[in-house]
Structure formats: C-alpha cells, structure tokens
CSV table of C-alpha atoms in Angstrom, one decimal:
chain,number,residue,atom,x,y,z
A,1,UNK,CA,36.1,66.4,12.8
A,2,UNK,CA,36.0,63.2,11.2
A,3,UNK,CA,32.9,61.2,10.4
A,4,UNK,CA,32.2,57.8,11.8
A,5,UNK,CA,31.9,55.3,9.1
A,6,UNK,CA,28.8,55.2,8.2
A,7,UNK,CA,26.8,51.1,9.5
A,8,UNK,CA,27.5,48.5,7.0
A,9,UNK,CA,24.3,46.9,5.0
A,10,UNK,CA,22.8,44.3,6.4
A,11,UNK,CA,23.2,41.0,4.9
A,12,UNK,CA,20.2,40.2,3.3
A,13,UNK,CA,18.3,36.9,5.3
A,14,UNK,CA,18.5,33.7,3.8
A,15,UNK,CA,15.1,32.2,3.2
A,16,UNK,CA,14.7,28.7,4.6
A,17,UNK,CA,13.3,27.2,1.5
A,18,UNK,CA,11.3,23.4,1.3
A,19,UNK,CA,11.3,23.4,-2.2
A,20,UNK,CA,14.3,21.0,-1.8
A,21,UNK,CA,13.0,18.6,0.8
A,22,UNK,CA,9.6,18.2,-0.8
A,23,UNK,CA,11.6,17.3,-4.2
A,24,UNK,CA,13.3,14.5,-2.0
A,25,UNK,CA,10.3,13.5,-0.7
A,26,UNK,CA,8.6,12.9,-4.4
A,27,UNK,CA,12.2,11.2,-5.2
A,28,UNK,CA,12.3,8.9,-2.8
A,29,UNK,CA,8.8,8.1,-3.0
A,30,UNK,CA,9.0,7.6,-6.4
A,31,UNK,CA,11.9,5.3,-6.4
A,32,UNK,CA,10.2,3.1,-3.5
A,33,UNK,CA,7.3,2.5,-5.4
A,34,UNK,CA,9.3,1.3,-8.5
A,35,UNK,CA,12.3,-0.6,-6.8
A,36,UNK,CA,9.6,-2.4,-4.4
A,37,UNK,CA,8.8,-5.0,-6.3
A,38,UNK,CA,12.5,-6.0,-7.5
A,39,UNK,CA,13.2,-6.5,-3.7
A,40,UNK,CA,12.8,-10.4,-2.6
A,41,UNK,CA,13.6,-11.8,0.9
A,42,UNK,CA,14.6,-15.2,0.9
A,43,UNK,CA,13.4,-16.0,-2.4
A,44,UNK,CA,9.5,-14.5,-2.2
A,45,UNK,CA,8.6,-10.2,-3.4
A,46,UNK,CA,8.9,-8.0,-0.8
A,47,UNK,CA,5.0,-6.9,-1.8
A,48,UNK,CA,3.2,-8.8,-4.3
A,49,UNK,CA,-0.2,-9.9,-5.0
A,50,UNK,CA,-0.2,-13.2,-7.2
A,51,UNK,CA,-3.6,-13.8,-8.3
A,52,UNK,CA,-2.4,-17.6,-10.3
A,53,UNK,CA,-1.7,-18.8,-6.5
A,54,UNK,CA,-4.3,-16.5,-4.7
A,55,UNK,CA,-1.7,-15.2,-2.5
A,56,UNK,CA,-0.1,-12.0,-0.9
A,57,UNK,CA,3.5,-11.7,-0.7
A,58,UNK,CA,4.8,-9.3,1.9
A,59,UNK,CA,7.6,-9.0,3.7
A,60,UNK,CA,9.5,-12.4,2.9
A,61,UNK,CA,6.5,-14.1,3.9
A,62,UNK,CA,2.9,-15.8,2.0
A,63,UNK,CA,0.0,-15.2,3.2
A,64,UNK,CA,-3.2,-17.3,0.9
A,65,UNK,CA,-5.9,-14.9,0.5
A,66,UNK,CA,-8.4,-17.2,2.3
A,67,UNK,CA,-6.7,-16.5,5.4
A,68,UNK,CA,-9.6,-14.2,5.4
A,69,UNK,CA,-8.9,-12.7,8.9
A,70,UNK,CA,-5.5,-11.2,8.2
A,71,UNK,CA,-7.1,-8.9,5.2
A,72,UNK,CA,-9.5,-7.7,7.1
A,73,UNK,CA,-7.7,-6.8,9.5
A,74,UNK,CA,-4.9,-5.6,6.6
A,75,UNK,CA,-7.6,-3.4,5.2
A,76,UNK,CA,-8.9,-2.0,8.9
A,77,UNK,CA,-5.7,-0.8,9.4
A,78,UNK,CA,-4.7,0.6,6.4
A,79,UNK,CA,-8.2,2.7,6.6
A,80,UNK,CA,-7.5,3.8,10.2
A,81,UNK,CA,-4.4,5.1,9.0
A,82,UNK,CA,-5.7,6.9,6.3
A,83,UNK,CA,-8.0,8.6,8.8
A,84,UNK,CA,-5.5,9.4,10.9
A,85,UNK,CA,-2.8,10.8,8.4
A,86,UNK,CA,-5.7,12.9,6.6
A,87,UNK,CA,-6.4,14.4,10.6
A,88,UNK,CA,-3.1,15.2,11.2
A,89,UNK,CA,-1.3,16.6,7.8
A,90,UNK,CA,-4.6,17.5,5.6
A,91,UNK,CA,-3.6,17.4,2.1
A,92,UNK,CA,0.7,17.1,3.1
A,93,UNK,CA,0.4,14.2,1.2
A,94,UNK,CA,-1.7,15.8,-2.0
A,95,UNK,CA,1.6,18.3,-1.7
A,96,UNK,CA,4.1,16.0,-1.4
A,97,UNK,CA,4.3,12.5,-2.1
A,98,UNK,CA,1.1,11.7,-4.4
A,99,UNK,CA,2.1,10.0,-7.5
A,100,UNK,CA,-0.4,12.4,-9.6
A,101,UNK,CA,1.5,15.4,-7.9
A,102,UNK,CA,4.6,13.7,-8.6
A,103,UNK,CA,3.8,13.0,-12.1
A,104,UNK,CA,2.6,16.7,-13.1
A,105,UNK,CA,5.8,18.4,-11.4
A,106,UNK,CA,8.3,16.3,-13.7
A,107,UNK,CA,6.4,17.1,-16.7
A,108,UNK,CA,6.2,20.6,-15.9
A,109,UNK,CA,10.0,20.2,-14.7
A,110,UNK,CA,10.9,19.1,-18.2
A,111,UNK,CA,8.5,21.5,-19.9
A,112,UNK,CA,10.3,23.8,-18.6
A,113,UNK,CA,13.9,22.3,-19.9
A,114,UNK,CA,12.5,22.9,-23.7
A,115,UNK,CA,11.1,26.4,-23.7
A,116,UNK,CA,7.6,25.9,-22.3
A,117,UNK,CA,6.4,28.6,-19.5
A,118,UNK,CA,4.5,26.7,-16.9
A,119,UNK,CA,1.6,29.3,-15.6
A,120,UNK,CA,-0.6,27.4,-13.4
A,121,UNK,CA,-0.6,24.2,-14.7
A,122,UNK,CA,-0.8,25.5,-18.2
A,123,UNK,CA,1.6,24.5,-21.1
A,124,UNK,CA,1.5,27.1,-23.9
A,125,UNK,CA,3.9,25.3,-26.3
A,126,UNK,CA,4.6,25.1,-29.9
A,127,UNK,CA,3.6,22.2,-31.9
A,128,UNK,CA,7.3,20.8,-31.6
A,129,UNK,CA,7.2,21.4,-28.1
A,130,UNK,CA,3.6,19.9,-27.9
A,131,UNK,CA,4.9,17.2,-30.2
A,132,UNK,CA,8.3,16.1,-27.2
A,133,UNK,CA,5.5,16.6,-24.4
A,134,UNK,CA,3.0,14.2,-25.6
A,135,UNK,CA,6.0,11.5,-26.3
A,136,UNK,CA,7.4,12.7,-22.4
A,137,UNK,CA,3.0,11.8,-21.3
A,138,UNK,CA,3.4,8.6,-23.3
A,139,UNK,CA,6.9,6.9,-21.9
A,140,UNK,CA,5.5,8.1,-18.6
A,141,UNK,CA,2.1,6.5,-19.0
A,142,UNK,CA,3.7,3.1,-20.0
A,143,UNK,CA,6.0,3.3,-17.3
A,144,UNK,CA,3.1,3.9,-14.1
A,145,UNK,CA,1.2,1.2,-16.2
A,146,UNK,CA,4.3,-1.3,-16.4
A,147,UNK,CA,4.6,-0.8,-12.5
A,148,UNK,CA,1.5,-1.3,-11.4
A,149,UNK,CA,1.6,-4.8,-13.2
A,150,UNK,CA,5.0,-5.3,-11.3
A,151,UNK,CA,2.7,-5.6,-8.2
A,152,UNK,CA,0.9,-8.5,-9.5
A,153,UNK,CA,3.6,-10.4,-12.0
A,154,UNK,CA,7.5,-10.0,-10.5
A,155,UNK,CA,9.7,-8.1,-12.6
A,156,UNK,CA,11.8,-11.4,-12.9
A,157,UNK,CA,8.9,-13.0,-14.7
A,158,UNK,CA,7.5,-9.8,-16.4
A,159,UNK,CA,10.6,-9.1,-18.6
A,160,UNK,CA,10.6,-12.4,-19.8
A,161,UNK,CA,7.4,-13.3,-20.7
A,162,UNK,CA,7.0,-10.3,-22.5
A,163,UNK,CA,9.4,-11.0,-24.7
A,164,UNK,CA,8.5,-14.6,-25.2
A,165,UNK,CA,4.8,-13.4,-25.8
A,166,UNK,CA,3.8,-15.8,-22.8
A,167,UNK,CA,2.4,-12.4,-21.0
A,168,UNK,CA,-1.2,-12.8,-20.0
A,169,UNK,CA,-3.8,-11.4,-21.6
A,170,UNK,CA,-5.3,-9.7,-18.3
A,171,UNK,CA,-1.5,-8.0,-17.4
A,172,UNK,CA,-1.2,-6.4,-20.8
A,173,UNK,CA,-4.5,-5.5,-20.7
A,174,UNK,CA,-4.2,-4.0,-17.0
A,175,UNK,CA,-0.6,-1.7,-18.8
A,176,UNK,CA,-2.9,-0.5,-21.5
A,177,UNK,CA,-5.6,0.4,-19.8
A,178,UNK,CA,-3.3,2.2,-16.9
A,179,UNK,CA,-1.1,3.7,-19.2
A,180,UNK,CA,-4.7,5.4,-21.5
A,181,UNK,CA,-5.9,6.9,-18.6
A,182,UNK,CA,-2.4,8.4,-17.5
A,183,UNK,CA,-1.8,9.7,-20.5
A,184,UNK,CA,-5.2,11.4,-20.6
A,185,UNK,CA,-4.9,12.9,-17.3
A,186,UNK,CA,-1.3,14.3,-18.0
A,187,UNK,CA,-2.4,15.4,-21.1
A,188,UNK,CA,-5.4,17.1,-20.7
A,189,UNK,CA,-6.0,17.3,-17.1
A,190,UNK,CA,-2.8,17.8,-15.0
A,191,UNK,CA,-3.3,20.5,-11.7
A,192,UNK,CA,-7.2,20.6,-12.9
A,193,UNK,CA,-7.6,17.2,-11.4
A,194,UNK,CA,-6.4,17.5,-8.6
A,195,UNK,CA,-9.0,20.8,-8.1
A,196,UNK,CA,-12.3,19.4,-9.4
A,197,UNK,CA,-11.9,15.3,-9.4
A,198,UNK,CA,-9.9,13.9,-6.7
A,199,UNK,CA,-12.0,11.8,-4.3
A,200,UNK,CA,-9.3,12.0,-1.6
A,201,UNK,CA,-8.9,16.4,-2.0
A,202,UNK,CA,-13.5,16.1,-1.3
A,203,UNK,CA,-13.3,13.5,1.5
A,204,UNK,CA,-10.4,15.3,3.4
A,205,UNK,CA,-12.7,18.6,3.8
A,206,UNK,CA,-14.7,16.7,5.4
A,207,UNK,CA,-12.3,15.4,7.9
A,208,UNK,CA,-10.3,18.4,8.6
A,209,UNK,CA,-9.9,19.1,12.1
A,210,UNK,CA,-9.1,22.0,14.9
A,211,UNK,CA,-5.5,20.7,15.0
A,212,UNK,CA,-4.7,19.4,11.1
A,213,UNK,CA,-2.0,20.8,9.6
A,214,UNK,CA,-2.8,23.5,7.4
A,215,UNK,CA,-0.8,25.8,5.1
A,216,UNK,CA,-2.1,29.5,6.0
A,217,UNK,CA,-1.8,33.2,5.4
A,218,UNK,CA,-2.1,34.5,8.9
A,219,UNK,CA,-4.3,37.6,9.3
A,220,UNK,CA,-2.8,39.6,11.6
A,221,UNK,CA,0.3,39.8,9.5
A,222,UNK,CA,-1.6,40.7,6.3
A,223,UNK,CA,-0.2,44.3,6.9
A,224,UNK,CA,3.6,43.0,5.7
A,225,UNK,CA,2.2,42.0,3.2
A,226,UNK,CA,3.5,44.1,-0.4
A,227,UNK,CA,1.0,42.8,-2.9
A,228,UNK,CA,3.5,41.5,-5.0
A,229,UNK,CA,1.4,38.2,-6.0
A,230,UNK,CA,4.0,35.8,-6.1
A,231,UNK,CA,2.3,33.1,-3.8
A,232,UNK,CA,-0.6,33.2,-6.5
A,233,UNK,CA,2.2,33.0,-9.7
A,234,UNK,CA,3.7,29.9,-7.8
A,235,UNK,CA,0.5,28.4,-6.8
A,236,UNK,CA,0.2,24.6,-8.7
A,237,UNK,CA,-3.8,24.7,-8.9
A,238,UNK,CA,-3.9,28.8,-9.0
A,239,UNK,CA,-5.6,29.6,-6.0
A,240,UNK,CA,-4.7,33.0,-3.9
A,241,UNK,CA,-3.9,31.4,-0.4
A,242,UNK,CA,-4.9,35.3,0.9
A,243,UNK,CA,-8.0,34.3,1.0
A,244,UNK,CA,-8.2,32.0,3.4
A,245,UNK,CA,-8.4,28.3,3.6
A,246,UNK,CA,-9.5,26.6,0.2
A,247,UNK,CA,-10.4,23.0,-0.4
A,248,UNK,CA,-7.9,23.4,-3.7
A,249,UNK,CA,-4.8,24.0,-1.5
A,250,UNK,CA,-2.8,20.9,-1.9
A,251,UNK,CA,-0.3,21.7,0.8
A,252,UNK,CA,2.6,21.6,-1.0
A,253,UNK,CA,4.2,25.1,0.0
A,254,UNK,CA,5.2,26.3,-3.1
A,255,UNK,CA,3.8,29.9,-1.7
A,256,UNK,CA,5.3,29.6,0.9
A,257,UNK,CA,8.9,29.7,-0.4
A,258,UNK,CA,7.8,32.1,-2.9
A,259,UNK,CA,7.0,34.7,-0.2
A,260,UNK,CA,10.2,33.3,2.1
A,261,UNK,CA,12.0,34.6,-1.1
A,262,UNK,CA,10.3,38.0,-1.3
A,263,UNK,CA,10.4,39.5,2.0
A,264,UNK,CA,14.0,38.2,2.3
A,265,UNK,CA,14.8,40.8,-0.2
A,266,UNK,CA,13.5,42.7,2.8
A,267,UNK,CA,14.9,41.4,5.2
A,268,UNK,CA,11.6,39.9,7.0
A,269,UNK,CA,10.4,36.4,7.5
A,270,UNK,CA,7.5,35.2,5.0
A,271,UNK,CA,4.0,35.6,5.7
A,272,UNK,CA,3.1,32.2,5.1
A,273,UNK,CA,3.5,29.5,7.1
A,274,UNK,CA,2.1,25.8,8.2
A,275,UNK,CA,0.2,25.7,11.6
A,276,UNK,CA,-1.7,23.1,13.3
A,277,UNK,CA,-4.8,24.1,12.9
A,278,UNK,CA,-6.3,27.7,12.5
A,279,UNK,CA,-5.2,28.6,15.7
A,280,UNK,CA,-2.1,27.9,15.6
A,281,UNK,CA,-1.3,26.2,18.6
A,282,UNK,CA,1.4,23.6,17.6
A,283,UNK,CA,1.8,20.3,17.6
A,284,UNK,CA,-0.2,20.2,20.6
A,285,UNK,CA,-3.2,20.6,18.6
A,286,UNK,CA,-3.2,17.0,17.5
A,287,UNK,CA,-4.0,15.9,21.2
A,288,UNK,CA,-7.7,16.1,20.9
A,289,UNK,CA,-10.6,13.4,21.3
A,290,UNK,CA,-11.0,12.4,17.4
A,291,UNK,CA,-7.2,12.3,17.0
A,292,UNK,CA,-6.8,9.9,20.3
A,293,UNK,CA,-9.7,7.5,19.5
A,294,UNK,CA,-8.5,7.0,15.6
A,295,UNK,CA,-4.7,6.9,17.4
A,296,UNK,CA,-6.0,4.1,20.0
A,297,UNK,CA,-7.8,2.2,17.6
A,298,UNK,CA,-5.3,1.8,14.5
A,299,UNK,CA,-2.7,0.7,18.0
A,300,UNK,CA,-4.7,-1.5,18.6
A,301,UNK,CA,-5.8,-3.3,15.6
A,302,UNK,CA,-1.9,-3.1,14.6
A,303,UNK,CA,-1.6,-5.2,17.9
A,304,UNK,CA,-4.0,-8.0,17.1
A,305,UNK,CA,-3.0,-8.0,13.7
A,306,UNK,CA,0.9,-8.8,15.4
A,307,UNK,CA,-1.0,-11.4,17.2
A,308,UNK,CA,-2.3,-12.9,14.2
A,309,UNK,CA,-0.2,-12.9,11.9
A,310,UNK,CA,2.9,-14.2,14.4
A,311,UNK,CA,0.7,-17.2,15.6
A,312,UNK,CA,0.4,-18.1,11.6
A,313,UNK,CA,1.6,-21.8,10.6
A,314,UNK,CA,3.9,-22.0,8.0
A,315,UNK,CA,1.5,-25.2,6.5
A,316,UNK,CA,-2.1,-24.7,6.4
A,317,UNK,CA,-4.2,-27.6,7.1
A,318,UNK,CA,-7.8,-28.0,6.7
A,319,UNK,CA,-9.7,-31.5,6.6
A,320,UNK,CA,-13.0,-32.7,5.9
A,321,UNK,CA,-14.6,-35.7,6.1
A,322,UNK,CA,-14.8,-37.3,2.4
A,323,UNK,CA,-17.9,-36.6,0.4
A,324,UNK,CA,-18.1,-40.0,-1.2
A,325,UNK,CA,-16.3,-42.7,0.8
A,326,UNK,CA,-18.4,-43.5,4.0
A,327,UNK,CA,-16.6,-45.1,7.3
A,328,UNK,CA,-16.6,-49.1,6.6
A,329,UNK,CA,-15.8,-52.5,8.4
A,330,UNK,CA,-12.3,-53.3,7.3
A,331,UNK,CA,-11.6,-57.2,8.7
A,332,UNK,CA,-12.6,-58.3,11.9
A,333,UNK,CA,-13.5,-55.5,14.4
A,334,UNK,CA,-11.7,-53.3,12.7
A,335,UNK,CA,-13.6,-49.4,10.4
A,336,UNK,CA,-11.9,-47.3,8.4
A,337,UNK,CA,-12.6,-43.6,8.1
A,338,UNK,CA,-11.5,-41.6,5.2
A,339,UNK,CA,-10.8,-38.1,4.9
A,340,UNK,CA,-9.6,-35.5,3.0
A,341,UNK,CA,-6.5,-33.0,3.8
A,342,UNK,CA,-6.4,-29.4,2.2
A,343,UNK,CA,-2.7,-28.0,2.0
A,344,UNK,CA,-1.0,-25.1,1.6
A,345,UNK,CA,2.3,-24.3,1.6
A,346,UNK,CA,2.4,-20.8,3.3
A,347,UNK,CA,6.6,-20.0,2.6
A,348,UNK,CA,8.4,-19.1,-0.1
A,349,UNK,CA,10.7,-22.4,-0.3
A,350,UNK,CA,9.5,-26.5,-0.5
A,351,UNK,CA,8.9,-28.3,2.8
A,352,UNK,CA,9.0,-32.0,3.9
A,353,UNK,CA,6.7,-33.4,6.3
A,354,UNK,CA,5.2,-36.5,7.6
A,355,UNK,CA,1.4,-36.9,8.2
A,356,UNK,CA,0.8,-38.3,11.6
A,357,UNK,CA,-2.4,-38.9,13.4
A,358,UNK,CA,-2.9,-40.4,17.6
A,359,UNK,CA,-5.7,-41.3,19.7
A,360,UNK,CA,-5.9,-41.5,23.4
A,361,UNK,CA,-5.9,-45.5,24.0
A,362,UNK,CA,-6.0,-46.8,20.1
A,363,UNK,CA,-3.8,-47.4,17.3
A,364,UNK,CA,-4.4,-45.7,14.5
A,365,UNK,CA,-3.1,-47.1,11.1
A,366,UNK,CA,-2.8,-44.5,8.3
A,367,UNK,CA,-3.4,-45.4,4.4
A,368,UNK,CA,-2.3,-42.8,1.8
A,369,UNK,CA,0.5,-41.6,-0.2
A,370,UNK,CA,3.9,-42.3,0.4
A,371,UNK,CA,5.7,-40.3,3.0
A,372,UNK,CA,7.6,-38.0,3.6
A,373,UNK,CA,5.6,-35.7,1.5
A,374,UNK,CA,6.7,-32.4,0.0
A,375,UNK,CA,5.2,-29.2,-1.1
A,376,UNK,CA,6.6,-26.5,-3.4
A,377,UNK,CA,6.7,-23.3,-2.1
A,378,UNK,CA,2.9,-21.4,-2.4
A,379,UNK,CA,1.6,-25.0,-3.8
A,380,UNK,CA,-1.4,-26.1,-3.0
A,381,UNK,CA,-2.7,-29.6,-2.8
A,382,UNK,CA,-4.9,-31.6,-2.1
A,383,UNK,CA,-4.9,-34.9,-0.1
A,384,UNK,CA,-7.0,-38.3,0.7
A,385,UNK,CA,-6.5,-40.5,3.4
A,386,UNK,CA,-7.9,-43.3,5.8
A,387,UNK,CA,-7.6,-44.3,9.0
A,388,UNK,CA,-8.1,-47.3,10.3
A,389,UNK,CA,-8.6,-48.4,14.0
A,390,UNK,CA,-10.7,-50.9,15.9
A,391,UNK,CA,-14.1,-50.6,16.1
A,392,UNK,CA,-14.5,-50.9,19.6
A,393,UNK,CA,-14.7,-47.4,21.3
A,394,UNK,CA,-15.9,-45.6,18.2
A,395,UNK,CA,-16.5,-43.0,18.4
A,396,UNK,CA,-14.0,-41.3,19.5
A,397,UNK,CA,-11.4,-38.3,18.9
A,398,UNK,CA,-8.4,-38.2,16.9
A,399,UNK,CA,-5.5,-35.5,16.1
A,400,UNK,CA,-4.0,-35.2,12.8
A,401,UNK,CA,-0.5,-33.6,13.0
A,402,UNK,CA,2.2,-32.6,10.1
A,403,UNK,CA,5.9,-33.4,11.0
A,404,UNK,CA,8.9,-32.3,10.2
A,405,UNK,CA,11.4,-34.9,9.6
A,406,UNK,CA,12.8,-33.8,13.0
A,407,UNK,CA,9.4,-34.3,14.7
A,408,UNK,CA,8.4,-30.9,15.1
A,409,UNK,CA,5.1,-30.0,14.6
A,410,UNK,CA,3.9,-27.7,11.3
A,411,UNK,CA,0.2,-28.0,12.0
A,412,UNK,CA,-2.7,-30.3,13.3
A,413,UNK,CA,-5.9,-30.6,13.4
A,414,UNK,CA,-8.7,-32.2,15.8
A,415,UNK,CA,-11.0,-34.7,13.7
A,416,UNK,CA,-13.5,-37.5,15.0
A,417,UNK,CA,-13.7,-41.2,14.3
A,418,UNK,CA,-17.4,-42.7,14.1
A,419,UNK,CA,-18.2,-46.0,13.6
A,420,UNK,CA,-19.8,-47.7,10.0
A,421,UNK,CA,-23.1,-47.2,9.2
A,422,UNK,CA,-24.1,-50.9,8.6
A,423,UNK,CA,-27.1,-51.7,5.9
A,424,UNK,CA,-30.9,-52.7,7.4
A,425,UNK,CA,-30.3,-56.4,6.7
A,426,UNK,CA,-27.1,-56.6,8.4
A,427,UNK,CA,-28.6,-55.3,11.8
C-alpha cells in the first residue's frame, strides 16, 4: 500500500520589515533640509532669514521682521504643532527623521563599511579606523555647520563670498562654532545623547498620553517569546524594550524588525509592535480631550494666521509727523505740514509707485522727491514730505495713498492736517 506523500514545508513568512522606510524617511529629510535653501521662487529663498535686511523669506514671499504679528503667530503655531506631533507619535520623530538620529546611523552605516562592529552605539576600532572616523565626524560637522549658515546667507551668495574672503565674520563664526559642537557630539557622544541630554526625549515624558503612539512589547504575548535577545543587540541606545516602556526608547523600531526577523524563522509574527497607547486601541485613541483642544487651537491659529498674512501689502507704509519741521504759513492763507514716510518694499523684485494724498473738499499740493518713485526689492527707505493746503478748515483729515502707475492702490495711510502754531506776538 503506497504512502501519501508526505505535506510539503511550509514556506517560511516574510517579515514586513521598516527598516527600509525609516531609511527613506532620514533620506528625504535629509535632502530637504539641504536642497531648501537652493530653492527660490520668483527670485527670493524659498526659507531664509536675512538678518542685513531684517527680513524672513518664505515661500516666494518677504516678510520684515517688524511685522511683529505674523511671528508671533509663526512661533504659536509652530509650538502647537510641536505639542500636537509629540501627543500623537511620542518620540517617531527621535526614531525617524531627527538630524542627530540621522547623523549617528550614517556614521555607524559607514563604520560599518571599514571593519568597525557597531554594539550599541559603541565603535571599537583600530587607530586607522579611529583615524577615517574622526575625518568622516569632521566633513560631516562642516557640512551641518555650512547648512545652517545656508539658512541665513543663500547658497548663491555663500560660495562666493567665501572665496572672495567677503564672508562675514558672524557666518564663519556661526560654521565653526556648529561644526565644534557636531564633531564633539559624534565623537564622543553619539546614542548617549540622545539617552541622558536631549531636552526634547525629557519634555516628551511628560507629554505622553493614553493614545500616543508607542513602540511596545505586549505582555500577554511574552510567552512566544524565545529569549533570543536580538531586540536588545539591535537596540540604538541599548535598552531591553521587555521591560516595559522607557523614556530611552526613541521609537525607531529597530526591535521590532529584529524580532519580525526571528520568529519568521518560525513561522510567527513578531512580538513587538507600535500601538496607540498602552491599550492598544488604534488610531482611535488620538480622539481624546487634550488631543482635540491642541487639534482646535493649532486650526485655528493656522486660520488667522491665513487671514493675516493674505491681507499683507506688498509696500509697507508707516508715517509720522516730522520731529523737527513744525506746520507753517506758506503765502497767503495757505500751511504746510510736513511728514515723514517709512517704506518697505515687502517682494522680492523693484516696484514703481506714485505718492498720492486727498482730502474731502481741499486741494492738497504735495512737495518731495521726484515721482514716480522706485524701490529695490526688500529695500527700505526712508521719506520726507509736505503738504500744503489752505488754511481754512484746518484741521482736518487727509489720506496718503501709494500708486501704481496704473492707479491701483499698494497702501495708504490716514494722517491729519492741523493748522500753524503762530508765535505770542503774532496773535
């Protein structure tokens, strides 16, 4: 009687791995941060801070820094969002797309290309190997020091200023500086910052909530689990996720794949997984009160910021009444005021305009430069005028507007007209 062939193996399960997208993530990162400030729309950085001018360059568009409003709106947004990415993913961004994370993989990437074992964050090398790693910290340190700068003084004008020598003291001091404490951190402090000194790993503890996203070794499958230790061996900061939740997970999963890998072998999913919350209730977790009120209030200030920033001029005017020229009788019933106009070219390319000013029932007679005027893009300048009307009816109101040579209107201002203050003996 024959025998019936015996069950073919299994084949063994392939491990869903994120290894590979959390490399993709520090890529792309990486290359944003550094191709950033190459990027210019219609003529101005994509995202720059130019502290000769005082102004902010983002998006195509200047904004001075006095415009004091948008910034602090700028910088309660960006602090709400921080809030709510820290409630939400933890320390997913410790794990995955933080430049000292990002900086510390590639040198223990390349470590590994010469010899080195990498065992939690240490480097055991030999002096040659010692010798190519501190040359790798250096080139690296110049380079996160160089890009910073790039964020202050364009690429465009970087390159060649610092090979004319015309750099400014304060940039190449801001590269040095940068690129001494990078190399000290890569050389000497690497995963052990990230454990003990990083302001954001401290401050997120203290935010973590019922629903943040958390990378966990759940409990009740603890008896799958072989002992094999390979979570700890893959572990960046060389903690033992098995014991619970620790304040030096950075979230980056690297025990996760290193268990996916193991029980494979098996033929079993991994132990360790991300869950939302200790709970593990899904995304639905995130719909709780501190998550909606951080939610609702970053929506909002986004909104007024929109508001804001879309009811901008493209010309700022200020004016003030000059400091040292009083009003004056000019003729025969006739006063002069004077005044003086602050401007600022708010786009990145020159503008044209004519200064105009009106008054209900009067005729107003303008004295200053010769017009039409133009300002350089981000130029500021300064601007003194007088007007000159009849004296009866003073005081009264007047609008100042800047034209286009079309007749639209850039900006305008209300001011007021008073009459001269005549001397004692002329009363």
């Amino acid at each position: 009687m024959t025998q019936p062939p015996a069950p073919s193996p299994r084949p063994p399960l392939q491990p869903r791995l994120l290894g590979p997208w959390r490399t993709a993530c520090q890529w792309l990162t990486t290359l944003l941060v550094i191709v950033i400030p190459f990027v210019r729309v219609d003529g101005v950085s994509l995202l720059r801070l130019d502290f000769p001018t005082l102004t902010l360059h983002a998006g195509g568009r200047v904004f001075p820094i006095e415009t004091l409003s948008l910034f602090l709106l700028l910088g309660l947004a960006l602090l709400l969002l921080f809030l709510l990415v820290t409630l939400a993913f933890g320390r997913a961004w410790c794990g995955w797309a933080c430049p000292q994370t990002t900086l510390v993989d590639l040198v223990e990437w390349c470590a590994r290309g010469i010899g080195v074992k990498v065992a939690a964050g240490n480097l055991p090398a030999s002096p040659g190997q010692r010798l190519l790693l501190h040359l790798l910290y250096l080139l690296l340190a110049v380079l996160v020091g160089v890009n910073l700068v790039w964020y202050f003084v364009a690429p465009y004008d970087f390159f060649p200023q610092l090979l004319a020598g015309t750099l400014h003291w304060a940039a190449l001091l801001t590269v040095a500086a940068t690129a001494a404490l990078v190399y000290l951190d890569l050389a000497w402090l690497r995963r052990l910052f990230c454990k003990e000194f990083c302001p954001y790993g401290r401050f997120q503890t203290v935010l973590v909530d019922p629903g943040t996203l958390t990378l966990r070794y759940h409990p009740l499958e603890a008896p799958r689990c072989i002992r094999c230790g390979a979570c700890v061996r893959a572990c960046p900061t060389g903690i033992d996720i098995r014991n619970g939740y620790q304040i030096e997970c950075i979230n980056c999963g690297r025990c996760l794949d290193a268990c996916r890998e193991v029980m494979a072998r098996r033929n079993q999913p991994g132990i360790i997984r991300y869950t939302f919350g200790m709970e593990d209730r899904g995304p639905r977790a995130l719909l709780n009160l501190r998550v909606a009120l951080v939610a609702t209030a970053l929506l909002a200030v986004l909104g007024i910021l929109a508001v804001v920033a879309g009811e901008r001029t493209s010309l700022s005017l200020k004016i003030a009444r000059n400091a040292t020229l009083m009003p004056r009788p000019v003729g025969s019933g006739q006063a002069i005021n004077f005044f003086t106009l602050h401007l600022v070219n708010r786009e990145g390319s020159p503008q044209q305009f004519l200064i105009n000013a009106t008054s209900a029932g009067a005729t107003l007679e303008l004295r200053g430069p010769a017009q039409p005027l133009i300002l350089n893009a981000g130029e500021k300048r300064r601007i003194d005028i007088g007007l000159l009307t009849g004296l009866a009816g003073l005081p009264r109101a007047a609008r100042l507007e800047l034209l286009t040579t079309d007749g639209r209107v850039l900006a305008s201002e209300q001011l007021q007209l008073i009459p001269p203050t005549l001397p004692d003996a002329a009363r």
